[in-house]
Amino acid sequence: AQSVTQLDSHVSVSEGTPVLLRCNYSSSYSPSLFWYVQHPNKGLQLLLKYTSAATLVKGINGFEAEFKKSETSFHLTKPSAHMSDAAEYFCVVSDSRGGSNYKLTFGKGTLLTVNP
Amino acid sequence: NAGVMQNPRHLVRRRGQEARLRCSPMKGHSHVYWYRQLPEEGLKFMVYLQKENIIDESGMPKERFSAEFPKEGPSILRIQQVVRGDSAAYFCASSPPPRVGHYGYTFGSGTRLTVV
């Protein structure tokens, strides 16, 4: 079985300061991991994905995440927050097994607030 | 090159009515997935369909919910005799056939169902 724990339900930062959104996962097999962003009343946008290539993954809008197998973590970071980054962020895992790799398991989300 | 299209964006139904949610996949995609997002929760898998075939409906409530993806036309998620607890955002995603090393789905903007 796979699961995702987002360690913070709400993170608040000032504009221009670093962002860290924490995610731990559990998976019986080699996982694929993703971060999605959801702006208010909008759909989900894929920020970045890890699929067993490089452990440091770069995404859109300056975000990146590092896959750490020993810590079962996939934290999302950005060096400098922008007001437009304010949104809900979801960490997502999928088992890589061929039989059920279509099923995504979402964390409960972290709401990022960016203060001027 | 339209993405995944869902309609309506917002749907209000009285208790006991039927709700029909539509999803048109991206061009060239023959696989559709429905997810439900309850308030302050992450998305939960409901059902996976190919054209004219339900592959996995393990996340669908046992009663009142059904889904189809006909040979022609959009995928439909149907909720009969809606209750207040069905109020949620329903997201659709599409993909080509899944493969090992998941690449992430493209999600639509969702349908927000409110039952009054």
PDB file of C-alpha atoms in Angstrom, chain A residues 1-104:
ATOM      1  CA  ALA A   1       0.000   0.000   0.000  1.00  0.00           C
ATOM      2  CA  GLN A   2       1.128   3.541  -0.620  1.00  0.00           C
ATOM      3  CA  SER A   3       0.557   6.653   1.449  1.00  0.00           C
ATOM      4  CA  VAL A   4       1.673  10.241   1.676  1.00  0.00           C
ATOM      5  CA  THR A   5       2.062  12.495   4.699  1.00  0.00           C
ATOM      6  CA  GLN A   6       2.379  16.221   4.252  1.00  0.00           C
ATOM      7  CA  LEU A   7       3.842  17.368   7.519  1.00  0.00           C
ATOM      8  CA  ASP A   8       2.411  20.891   7.519  1.00  0.00           C
ATOM      9  CA  SER A   9      -1.165  21.789   6.700  1.00  0.00           C
ATOM     10  CA  HIS A  10      -0.271  25.492   6.459  1.00  0.00           C
ATOM     11  CA  VAL A  11       3.023  27.277   5.746  1.00  0.00           C
ATOM     12  CA  SER A  12       3.376  31.037   5.808  1.00  0.00           C
ATOM     13  CA  VAL A  13       6.409  32.844   4.384  1.00  0.00           C
ATOM     14  CA  SER A  14       7.357  36.372   3.443  1.00  0.00           C
ATOM     15  CA  GLU A  15       7.865  37.315  -0.172  1.00  0.00           C
ATOM     16  CA  GLY A  16      11.473  36.779  -1.193  1.00  0.00           C
ATOM     17  CA  THR A  17      12.226  34.187   1.522  1.00  0.00           C
ATOM     18  CA  PRO A  18      12.748  30.444   0.931  1.00  0.00           C
ATOM     19  CA  VAL A  19       9.892  27.962   0.765  1.00  0.00           C
ATOM     20  CA  LEU A  20      10.021  24.446   2.223  1.00  0.00           C
ATOM     21  CA  LEU A  21       7.008  22.128   1.978  1.00  0.00           C
ATOM     22  CA  ARG A  22       7.611  18.754   3.567  1.00  0.00           C
ATOM     23  CA  CYS A  23       6.416  15.388   2.335  1.00  0.00           C
ATOM     24  CA  ASN A  24       7.069  11.828   3.493  1.00  0.00           C
ATOM     25  CA  TYR A  25       5.831   8.810   1.594  1.00  0.00           C
ATOM     26  CA  SER A  26       5.337   5.126   2.082  1.00  0.00           C
ATOM     27  CA  SER A  27       5.433   2.708  -0.827  1.00  0.00           C
ATOM     28  CA  SER A  28       5.986  -1.001  -1.164  1.00  0.00           C
ATOM     29  CA  TYR A  29       7.712  -0.583  -4.502  1.00  0.00           C
ATOM     30  CA  SER A  30       9.845   1.973  -6.261  1.00  0.00           C
ATOM     31  CA  PRO A  31       7.583   4.982  -6.278  1.00  0.00           C
ATOM     32  CA  SER A  32       6.942   7.748  -8.723  1.00  0.00           C
ATOM     33  CA  LEU A  33       6.475  11.018  -6.861  1.00  0.00           C
ATOM     34  CA  PHE A  34       4.888  14.294  -7.881  1.00  0.00           C
ATOM     35  CA  TRP A  35       4.021  17.727  -6.616  1.00  0.00           C
ATOM     36  CA  TYR A  36       0.864  19.383  -7.876  1.00  0.00           C
ATOM     37  CA  VAL A  37      -0.298  22.935  -7.225  1.00  0.00           C
ATOM     38  CA  GLN A  38      -3.895  24.092  -7.011  1.00  0.00           C
ATOM     39  CA  HIS A  39      -4.746  27.768  -7.104  1.00  0.00           C
ATOM     40  CA  PRO A  40      -8.105  28.811  -5.597  1.00  0.00           C
ATOM     41  CA  ASN A  41     -11.030  27.394  -7.577  1.00  0.00           C
ATOM     42  CA  LYS A  42      -8.688  26.168 -10.271  1.00  0.00           C
ATOM     43  CA  GLY A  43      -7.568  22.769 -11.502  1.00  0.00           C
ATOM     44  CA  LEU A  44      -4.373  20.936 -10.655  1.00  0.00           C
ATOM     45  CA  GLN A  45      -1.116  21.778 -12.309  1.00  0.00           C
ATOM     46  CA  LEU A  46       1.854  19.410 -12.307  1.00  0.00           C
ATOM     47  CA  LEU A  47       4.885  21.171 -10.799  1.00  0.00           C
ATOM     48  CA  LEU A  48       7.428  18.388 -11.068  1.00  0.00           C
ATOM     49  CA  LYS A  49       7.852  14.617 -11.046  1.00  0.00           C
ATOM     50  CA  TYR A  50      10.369  12.009  -9.925  1.00  0.00           C
ATOM     51  CA  THR A  51      10.395   8.724 -11.840  1.00  0.00           C
ATOM     52  CA  SER A  52      13.675   7.019 -10.791  1.00  0.00           C
ATOM     53  CA  ALA A  53      16.048   9.231 -12.745  1.00  0.00           C
ATOM     54  CA  ALA A  54      17.971  12.070 -11.055  1.00  0.00           C
ATOM     55  CA  THR A  55      17.114  12.450  -7.366  1.00  0.00           C
ATOM     56  CA  LEU A  56      17.060  16.258  -7.576  1.00  0.00           C
ATOM     57  CA  VAL A  57      14.133  17.228  -9.742  1.00  0.00           C
ATOM     58  CA  LYS A  58      13.585  20.693 -11.161  1.00  0.00           C
ATOM     59  CA  GLY A  59      10.079  21.861 -11.934  1.00  0.00           C
ATOM     60  CA  ILE A  60       8.279  24.900 -13.183  1.00  0.00           C
ATOM     61  CA  ASN A  61       8.310  28.358 -11.584  1.00  0.00           C
ATOM     62  CA  GLY A  62      11.631  27.788  -9.827  1.00  0.00           C
ATOM     63  CA  PHE A  63      10.486  24.877  -7.658  1.00  0.00           C
ATOM     64  CA  GLU A  64      12.565  21.786  -7.067  1.00  0.00           C
ATOM     65  CA  ALA A  65      12.343  18.644  -4.957  1.00  0.00           C
ATOM     66  CA  GLU A  66      14.834  16.062  -3.776  1.00  0.00           C
ATOM     67  CA  PHE A  67      14.034  12.366  -3.528  1.00  0.00           C
ATOM     68  CA  LYS A  68      15.701  10.866  -0.445  1.00  0.00           C
ATOM     69  CA  LYS A  69      15.060   7.153  -0.285  1.00  0.00           C
ATOM     70  CA  SER A  70      16.750   6.696   3.103  1.00  0.00           C
ATOM     71  CA  GLU A  71      14.437   9.280   4.633  1.00  0.00           C
ATOM     72  CA  THR A  72      11.412   8.393   2.448  1.00  0.00           C
ATOM     73  CA  SER A  73      11.038  12.103   1.792  1.00  0.00           C
ATOM     74  CA  PHE A  74      10.314  14.300  -1.200  1.00  0.00           C
ATOM     75  CA  HIS A  75      10.353  17.870   0.106  1.00  0.00           C
ATOM     76  CA  LEU A  76       9.504  20.778  -2.183  1.00  0.00           C
ATOM     77  CA  THR A  77      11.657  23.899  -2.100  1.00  0.00           C
ATOM     78  CA  LYS A  78      12.005  27.277  -3.756  1.00  0.00           C
ATOM     79  CA  PRO A  79      14.776  29.776  -2.982  1.00  0.00           C
ATOM     80  CA  SER A  80      12.597  32.880  -3.082  1.00  0.00           C
ATOM     81  CA  ALA A  81       8.812  33.018  -2.697  1.00  0.00           C
ATOM     82  CA  HIS A  82       6.652  35.127  -4.949  1.00  0.00           C
ATOM     83  CA  MET A  83       3.154  36.362  -4.199  1.00  0.00           C
ATOM     84  CA  SER A  84       1.826  34.252  -7.080  1.00  0.00           C
ATOM     85  CA  ASP A  85       3.070  31.089  -5.324  1.00  0.00           C
ATOM     86  CA  ALA A  86       0.237  31.339  -2.789  1.00  0.00           C
ATOM     87  CA  ALA A  87      -1.805  28.183  -3.380  1.00  0.00           C
ATOM     88  CA  GLU A  88      -2.419  24.653  -2.111  1.00  0.00           C
ATOM     89  CA  TYR A  89       0.306  22.117  -2.814  1.00  0.00           C
ATOM     90  CA  PHE A  90      -0.199  18.369  -2.984  1.00  0.00           C
ATOM     91  CA  CYS A  91       2.453  15.684  -2.715  1.00  0.00           C
ATOM     92  CA  VAL A  92       1.445  12.588  -4.677  1.00  0.00           C
ATOM     93  CA  VAL A  93       2.799   9.043  -4.930  1.00  0.00           C
ATOM     94  CA  SER A  94       2.243   6.232  -7.386  1.00  0.00           C
ATOM     95  CA  ASP A  95       3.616   2.721  -7.212  1.00  0.00           C
ATOM     96  CA  SER A  96       5.672   1.843 -10.270  1.00  0.00           C
ATOM     97  CA  ARG A  97       4.160  -1.624 -10.598  1.00  0.00           C
ATOM     98  CA  GLY A  98       2.644  -2.122 -14.019  1.00  0.00           C
ATOM     99  CA  GLY A  99      -0.617  -3.427 -12.655  1.00  0.00           C
ATOM    100  CA  SER A 100      -1.662  -0.413 -10.629  1.00  0.00           C
ATOM    101  CA  ASN A 101       0.711   2.395 -11.472  1.00  0.00           C
ATOM    102  CA  TYR A 102      -2.201   4.468 -12.734  1.00  0.00           C
ATOM    103  CA  LYS A 103      -3.509   5.083  -9.214  1.00  0.00           C
ATOM    104  CA  LEU A 104      -2.322   8.279  -7.556  1.00  0.00           C
TER     105      LEU A 104
END
